[in-house]
PDB file of C-alpha atoms in Angstrom:
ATOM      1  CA  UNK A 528     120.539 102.246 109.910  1.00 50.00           C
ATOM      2  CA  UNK A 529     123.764 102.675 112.155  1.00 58.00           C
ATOM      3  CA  UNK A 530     124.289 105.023 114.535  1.00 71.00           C
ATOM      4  CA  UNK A 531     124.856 108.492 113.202  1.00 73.00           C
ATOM      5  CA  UNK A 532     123.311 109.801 110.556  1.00 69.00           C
ATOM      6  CA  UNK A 533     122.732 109.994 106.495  1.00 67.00           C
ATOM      7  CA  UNK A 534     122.254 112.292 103.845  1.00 70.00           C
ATOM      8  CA  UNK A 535     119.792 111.544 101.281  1.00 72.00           C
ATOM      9  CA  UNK A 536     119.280 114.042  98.415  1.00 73.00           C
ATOM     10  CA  UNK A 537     116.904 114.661  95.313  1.00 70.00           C
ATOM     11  CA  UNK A 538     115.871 116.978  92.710  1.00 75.00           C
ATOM     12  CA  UNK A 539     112.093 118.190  93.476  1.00 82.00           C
ATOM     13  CA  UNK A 540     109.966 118.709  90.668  1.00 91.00           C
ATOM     14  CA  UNK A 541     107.590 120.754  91.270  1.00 93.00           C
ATOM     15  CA  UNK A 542     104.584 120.904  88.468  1.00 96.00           C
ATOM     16  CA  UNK A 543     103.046 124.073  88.493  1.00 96.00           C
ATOM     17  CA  UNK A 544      99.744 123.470  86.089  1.00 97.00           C
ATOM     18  CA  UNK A 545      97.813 126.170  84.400  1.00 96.00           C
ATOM     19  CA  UNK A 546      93.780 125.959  85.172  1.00 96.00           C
ATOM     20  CA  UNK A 547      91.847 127.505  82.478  1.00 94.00           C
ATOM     21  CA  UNK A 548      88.983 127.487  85.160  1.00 96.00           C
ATOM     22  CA  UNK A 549      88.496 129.993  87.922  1.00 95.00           C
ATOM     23  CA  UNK A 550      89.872 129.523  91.368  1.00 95.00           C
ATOM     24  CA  UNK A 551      86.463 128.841  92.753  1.00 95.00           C
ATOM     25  CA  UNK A 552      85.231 126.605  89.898  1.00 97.00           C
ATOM     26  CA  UNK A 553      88.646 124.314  90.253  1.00 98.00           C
ATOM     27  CA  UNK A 554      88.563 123.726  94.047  1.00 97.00           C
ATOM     28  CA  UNK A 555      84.980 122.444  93.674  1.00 98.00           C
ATOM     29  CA  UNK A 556      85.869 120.361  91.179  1.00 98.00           C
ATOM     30  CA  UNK A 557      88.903 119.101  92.965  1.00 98.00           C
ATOM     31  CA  UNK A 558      87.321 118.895  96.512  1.00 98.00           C
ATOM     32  CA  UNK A 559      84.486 117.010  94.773  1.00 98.00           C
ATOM     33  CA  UNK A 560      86.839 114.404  93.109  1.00 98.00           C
ATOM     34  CA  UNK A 561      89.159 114.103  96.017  1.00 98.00           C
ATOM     35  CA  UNK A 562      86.932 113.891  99.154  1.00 98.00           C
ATOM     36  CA  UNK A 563      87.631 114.658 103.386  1.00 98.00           C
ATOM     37  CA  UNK A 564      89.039 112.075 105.673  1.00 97.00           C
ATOM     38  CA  UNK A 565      86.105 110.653 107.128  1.00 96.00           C
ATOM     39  CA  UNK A 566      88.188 110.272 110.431  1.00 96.00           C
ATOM     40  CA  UNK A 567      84.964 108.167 111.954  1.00 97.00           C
ATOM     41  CA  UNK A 568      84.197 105.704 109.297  1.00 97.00           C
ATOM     42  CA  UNK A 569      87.969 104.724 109.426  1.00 96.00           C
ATOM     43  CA  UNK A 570      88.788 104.928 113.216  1.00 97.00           C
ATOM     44  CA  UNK A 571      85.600 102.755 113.655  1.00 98.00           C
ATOM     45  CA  UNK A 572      87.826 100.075 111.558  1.00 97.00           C
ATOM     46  CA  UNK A 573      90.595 100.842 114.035  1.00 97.00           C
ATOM     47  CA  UNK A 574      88.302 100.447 117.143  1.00 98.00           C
ATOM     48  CA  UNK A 575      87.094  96.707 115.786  1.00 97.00           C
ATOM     49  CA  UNK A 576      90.441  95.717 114.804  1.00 98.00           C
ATOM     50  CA  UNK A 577      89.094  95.059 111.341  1.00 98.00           C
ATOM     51  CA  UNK A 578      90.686  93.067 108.950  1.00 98.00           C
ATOM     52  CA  UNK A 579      92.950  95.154 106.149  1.00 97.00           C
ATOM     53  CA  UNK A 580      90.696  94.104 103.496  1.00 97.00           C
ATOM     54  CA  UNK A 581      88.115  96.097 105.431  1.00 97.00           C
ATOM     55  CA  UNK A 582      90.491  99.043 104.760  1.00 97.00           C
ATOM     56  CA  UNK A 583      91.141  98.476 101.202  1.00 97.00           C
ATOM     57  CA  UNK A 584      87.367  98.159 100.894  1.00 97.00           C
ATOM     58  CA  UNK A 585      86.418 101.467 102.151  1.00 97.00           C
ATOM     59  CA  UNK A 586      89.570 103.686 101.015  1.00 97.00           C
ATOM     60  CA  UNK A 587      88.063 102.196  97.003  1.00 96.00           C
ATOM     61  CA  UNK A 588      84.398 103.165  98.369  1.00 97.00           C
ATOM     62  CA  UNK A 589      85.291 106.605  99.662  1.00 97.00           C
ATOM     63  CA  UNK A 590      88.507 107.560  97.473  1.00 97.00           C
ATOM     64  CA  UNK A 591      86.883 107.009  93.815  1.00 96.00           C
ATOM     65  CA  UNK A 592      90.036 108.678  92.429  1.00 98.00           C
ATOM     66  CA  UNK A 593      92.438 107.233  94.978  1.00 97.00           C
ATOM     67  CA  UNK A 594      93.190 110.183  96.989  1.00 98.00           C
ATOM     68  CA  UNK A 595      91.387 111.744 100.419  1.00 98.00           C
ATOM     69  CA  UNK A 596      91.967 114.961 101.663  1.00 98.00           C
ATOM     70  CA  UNK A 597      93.475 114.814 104.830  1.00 98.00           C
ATOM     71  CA  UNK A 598      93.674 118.390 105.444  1.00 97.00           C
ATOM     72  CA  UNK A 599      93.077 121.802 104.274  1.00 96.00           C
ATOM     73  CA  UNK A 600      94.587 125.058 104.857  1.00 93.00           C
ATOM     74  CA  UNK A 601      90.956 126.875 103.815  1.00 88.00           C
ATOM     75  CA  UNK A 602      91.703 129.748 102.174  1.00 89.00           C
ATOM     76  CA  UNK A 603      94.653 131.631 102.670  1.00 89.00           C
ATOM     77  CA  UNK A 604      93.762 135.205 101.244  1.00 90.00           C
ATOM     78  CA  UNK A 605      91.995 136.934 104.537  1.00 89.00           C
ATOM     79  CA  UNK A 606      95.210 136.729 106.744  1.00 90.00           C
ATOM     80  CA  UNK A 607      97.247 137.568 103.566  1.00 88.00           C
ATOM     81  CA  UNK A 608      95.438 139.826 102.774  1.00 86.00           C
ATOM     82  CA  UNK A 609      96.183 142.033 106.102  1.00 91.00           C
ATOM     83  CA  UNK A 610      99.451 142.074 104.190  1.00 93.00           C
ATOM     84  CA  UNK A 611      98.258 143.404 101.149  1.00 91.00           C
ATOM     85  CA  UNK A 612      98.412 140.152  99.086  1.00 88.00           C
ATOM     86  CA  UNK A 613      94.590 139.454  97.923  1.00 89.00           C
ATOM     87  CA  UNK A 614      95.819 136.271  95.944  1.00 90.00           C
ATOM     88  CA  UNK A 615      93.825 133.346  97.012  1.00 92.00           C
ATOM     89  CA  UNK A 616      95.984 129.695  97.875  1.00 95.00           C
ATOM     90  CA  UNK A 617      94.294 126.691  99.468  1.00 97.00           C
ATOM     91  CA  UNK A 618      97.039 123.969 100.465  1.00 97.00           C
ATOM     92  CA  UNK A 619      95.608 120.277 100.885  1.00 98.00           C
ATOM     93  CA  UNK A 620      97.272 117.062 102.322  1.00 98.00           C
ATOM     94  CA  UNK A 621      96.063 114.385 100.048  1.00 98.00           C
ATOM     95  CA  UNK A 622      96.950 110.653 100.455  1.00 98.00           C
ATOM     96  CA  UNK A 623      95.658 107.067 100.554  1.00 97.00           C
ATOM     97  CA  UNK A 624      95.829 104.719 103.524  1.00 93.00           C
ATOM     98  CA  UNK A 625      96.150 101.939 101.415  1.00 96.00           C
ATOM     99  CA  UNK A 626      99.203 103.455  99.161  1.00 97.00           C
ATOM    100  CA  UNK A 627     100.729 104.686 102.811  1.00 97.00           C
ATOM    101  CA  UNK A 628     101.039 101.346 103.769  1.00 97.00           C
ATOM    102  CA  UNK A 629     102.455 100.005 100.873  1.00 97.00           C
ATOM    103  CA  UNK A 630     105.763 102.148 101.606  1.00 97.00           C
ATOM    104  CA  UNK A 631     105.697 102.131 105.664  1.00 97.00           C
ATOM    105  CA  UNK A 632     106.157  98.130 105.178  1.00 97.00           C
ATOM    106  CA  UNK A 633     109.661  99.170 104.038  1.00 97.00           C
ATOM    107  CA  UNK A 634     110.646 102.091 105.037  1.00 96.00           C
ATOM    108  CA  UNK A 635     108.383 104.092 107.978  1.00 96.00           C
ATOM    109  CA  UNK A 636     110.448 107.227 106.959  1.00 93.00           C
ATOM    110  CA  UNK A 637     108.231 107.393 103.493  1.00 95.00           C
ATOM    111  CA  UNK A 638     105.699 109.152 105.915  1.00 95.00           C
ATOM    112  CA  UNK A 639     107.509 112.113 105.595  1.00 93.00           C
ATOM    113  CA  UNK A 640     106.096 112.013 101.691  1.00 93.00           C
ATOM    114  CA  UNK A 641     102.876 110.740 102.652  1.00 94.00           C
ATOM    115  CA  UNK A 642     100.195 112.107 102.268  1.00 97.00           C
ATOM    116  CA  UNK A 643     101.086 114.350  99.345  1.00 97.00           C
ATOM    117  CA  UNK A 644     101.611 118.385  99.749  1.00 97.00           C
ATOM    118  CA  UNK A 645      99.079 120.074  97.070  1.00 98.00           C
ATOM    119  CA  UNK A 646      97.967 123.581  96.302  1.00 97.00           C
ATOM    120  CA  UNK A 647      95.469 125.687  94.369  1.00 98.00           C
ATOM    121  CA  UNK A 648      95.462 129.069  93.769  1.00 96.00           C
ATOM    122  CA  UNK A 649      94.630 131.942  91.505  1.00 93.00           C
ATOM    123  CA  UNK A 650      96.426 133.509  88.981  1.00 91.00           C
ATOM    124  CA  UNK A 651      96.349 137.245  87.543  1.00 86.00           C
ATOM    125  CA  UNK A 652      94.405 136.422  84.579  1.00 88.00           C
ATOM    126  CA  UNK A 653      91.735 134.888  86.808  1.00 88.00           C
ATOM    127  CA  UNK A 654      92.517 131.356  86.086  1.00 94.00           C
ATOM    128  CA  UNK A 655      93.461 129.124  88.521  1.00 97.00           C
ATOM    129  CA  UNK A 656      96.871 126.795  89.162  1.00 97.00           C
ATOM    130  CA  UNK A 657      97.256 123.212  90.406  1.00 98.00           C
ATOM    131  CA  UNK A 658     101.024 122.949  92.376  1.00 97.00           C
ATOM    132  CA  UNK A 659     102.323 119.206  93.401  1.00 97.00           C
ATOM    133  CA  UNK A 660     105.656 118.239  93.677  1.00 95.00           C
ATOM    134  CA  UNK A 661     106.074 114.911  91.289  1.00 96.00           C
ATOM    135  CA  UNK A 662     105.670 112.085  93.947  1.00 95.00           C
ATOM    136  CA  UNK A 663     108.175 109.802  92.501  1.00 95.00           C
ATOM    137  CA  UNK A 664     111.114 112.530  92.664  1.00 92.00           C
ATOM    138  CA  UNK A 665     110.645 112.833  96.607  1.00 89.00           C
ATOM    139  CA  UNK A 666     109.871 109.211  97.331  1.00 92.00           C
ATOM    140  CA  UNK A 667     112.827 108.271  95.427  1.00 89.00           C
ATOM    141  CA  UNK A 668     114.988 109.525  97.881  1.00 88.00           C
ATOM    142  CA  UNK A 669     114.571 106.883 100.413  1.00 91.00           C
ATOM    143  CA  UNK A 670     116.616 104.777  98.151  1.00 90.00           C
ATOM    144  CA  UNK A 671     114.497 101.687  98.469  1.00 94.00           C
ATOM    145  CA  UNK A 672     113.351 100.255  95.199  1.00 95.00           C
ATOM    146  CA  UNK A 673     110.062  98.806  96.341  1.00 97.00           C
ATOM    147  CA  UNK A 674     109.453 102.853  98.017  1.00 96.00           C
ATOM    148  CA  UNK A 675     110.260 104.373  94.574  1.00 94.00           C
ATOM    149  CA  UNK A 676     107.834 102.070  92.706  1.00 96.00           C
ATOM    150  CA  UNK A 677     104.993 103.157  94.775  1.00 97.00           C
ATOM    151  CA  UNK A 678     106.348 106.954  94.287  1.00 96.00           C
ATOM    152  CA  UNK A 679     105.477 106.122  90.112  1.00 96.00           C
ATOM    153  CA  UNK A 680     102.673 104.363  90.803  1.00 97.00           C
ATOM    154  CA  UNK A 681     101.561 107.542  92.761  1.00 97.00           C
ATOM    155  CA  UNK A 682     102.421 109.677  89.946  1.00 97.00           C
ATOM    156  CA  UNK A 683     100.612 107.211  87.735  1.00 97.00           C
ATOM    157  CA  UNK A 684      97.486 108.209  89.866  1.00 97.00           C
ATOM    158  CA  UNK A 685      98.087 111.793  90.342  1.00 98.00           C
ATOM    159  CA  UNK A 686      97.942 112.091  85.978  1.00 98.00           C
ATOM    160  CA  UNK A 687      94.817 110.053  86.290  1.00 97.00           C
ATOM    161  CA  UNK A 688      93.514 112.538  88.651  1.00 98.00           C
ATOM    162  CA  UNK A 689      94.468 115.463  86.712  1.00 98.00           C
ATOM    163  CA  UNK A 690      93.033 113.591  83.333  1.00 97.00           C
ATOM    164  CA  UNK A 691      89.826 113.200  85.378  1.00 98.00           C
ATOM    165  CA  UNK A 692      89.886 116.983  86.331  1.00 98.00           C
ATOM    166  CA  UNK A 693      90.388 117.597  82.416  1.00 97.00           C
ATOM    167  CA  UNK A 694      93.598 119.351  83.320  1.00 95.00           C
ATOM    168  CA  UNK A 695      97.086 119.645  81.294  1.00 93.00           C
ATOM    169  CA  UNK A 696      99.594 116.242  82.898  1.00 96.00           C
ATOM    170  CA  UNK A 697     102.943 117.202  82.792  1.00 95.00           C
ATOM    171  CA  UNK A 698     105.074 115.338  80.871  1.00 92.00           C
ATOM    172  CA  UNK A 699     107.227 112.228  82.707  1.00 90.00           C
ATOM    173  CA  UNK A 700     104.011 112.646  84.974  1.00 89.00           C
ATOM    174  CA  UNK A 701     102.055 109.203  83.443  1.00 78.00           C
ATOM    175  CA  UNK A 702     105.103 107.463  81.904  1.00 67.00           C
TER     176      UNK A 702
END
């Protein structure tokens, strides 16, 4: 890029989903499909200089729906609750190594969409909601094809997550 600066803009989508399970009962299931970091197994690969296909090997062996949780938020409800707001919300950062990579080739700036922003919380009825902004809508904006393809092949992944979790995919989510 030249000196200076650019603008870049987009249209977020962000797909609020309706959980027909309780808050409780959804973040197990999610936090059991979508497991921690393990920041040892993978900075032992770091610390050996291990070949990538060491890193492909364990992300598949330790991400069996593509996606780690990077971090958590915990629950959000005590300290907003001193505010009167009992609603729980649990935000996640949820990513892949191996997808990373495929976009800071390119572009390093597509780490500012990597790993993705996610959200669960409870609603008034006492079901629960899934929040992600679509993936390819942010990605996109880095106006490099090769970026954007990864940004539909994450939403690709995201709908296979949320078919796994037996929860609604939004539509132009899997096509």
């Amino acid at each position: 890029m030249e000196r200076g600066w650019a603008e870049r803009g987009y249209h977020a989508r962000c797909l609020d989903i309706s959980i027909d399970r309780s808050f409780g009962e959804f973040r197990r299931q999610y936090e059991q499909a979508v497991p921690p970091y393990d920041a040892e197994a993978f900075n032992a690969l770091v610390a050996r200089n291990a070949p990538w296909d060491d890193v492909l090997a364990l992300m598949r062996e330790r991400a069996p729906h593509d996606f780690l949780i990077y971090w958590s938020s915990g629950d959000l409800r005590p300290m907003m609750n001193l505010a009167g707001d009992p609603r729980r919300c649990v935000e996640y950062l949820m990513g892949n190594h191996t997808t990373a990579e495929r976009m800071f080739r390119h572009d390093p700036a597509a780490m500012l969409y990597a790993p993705l922003r996610t959200m669960i919380g409870d609603r008034p009825d006492g079901g629960a909601r899934f929040i992600i902004e679509q993936p390819s809508r942010a990605i996109g904006s880095l106006g490099v094809d090769a970026i954007h393809e990864v940004g539909v092949d994450l939403d690709r992944e995201v709908a296979a997550l949320l078919t796994h979790l037996q929860v609604p995919v939004p539509a132009g989510l899997s096509d």
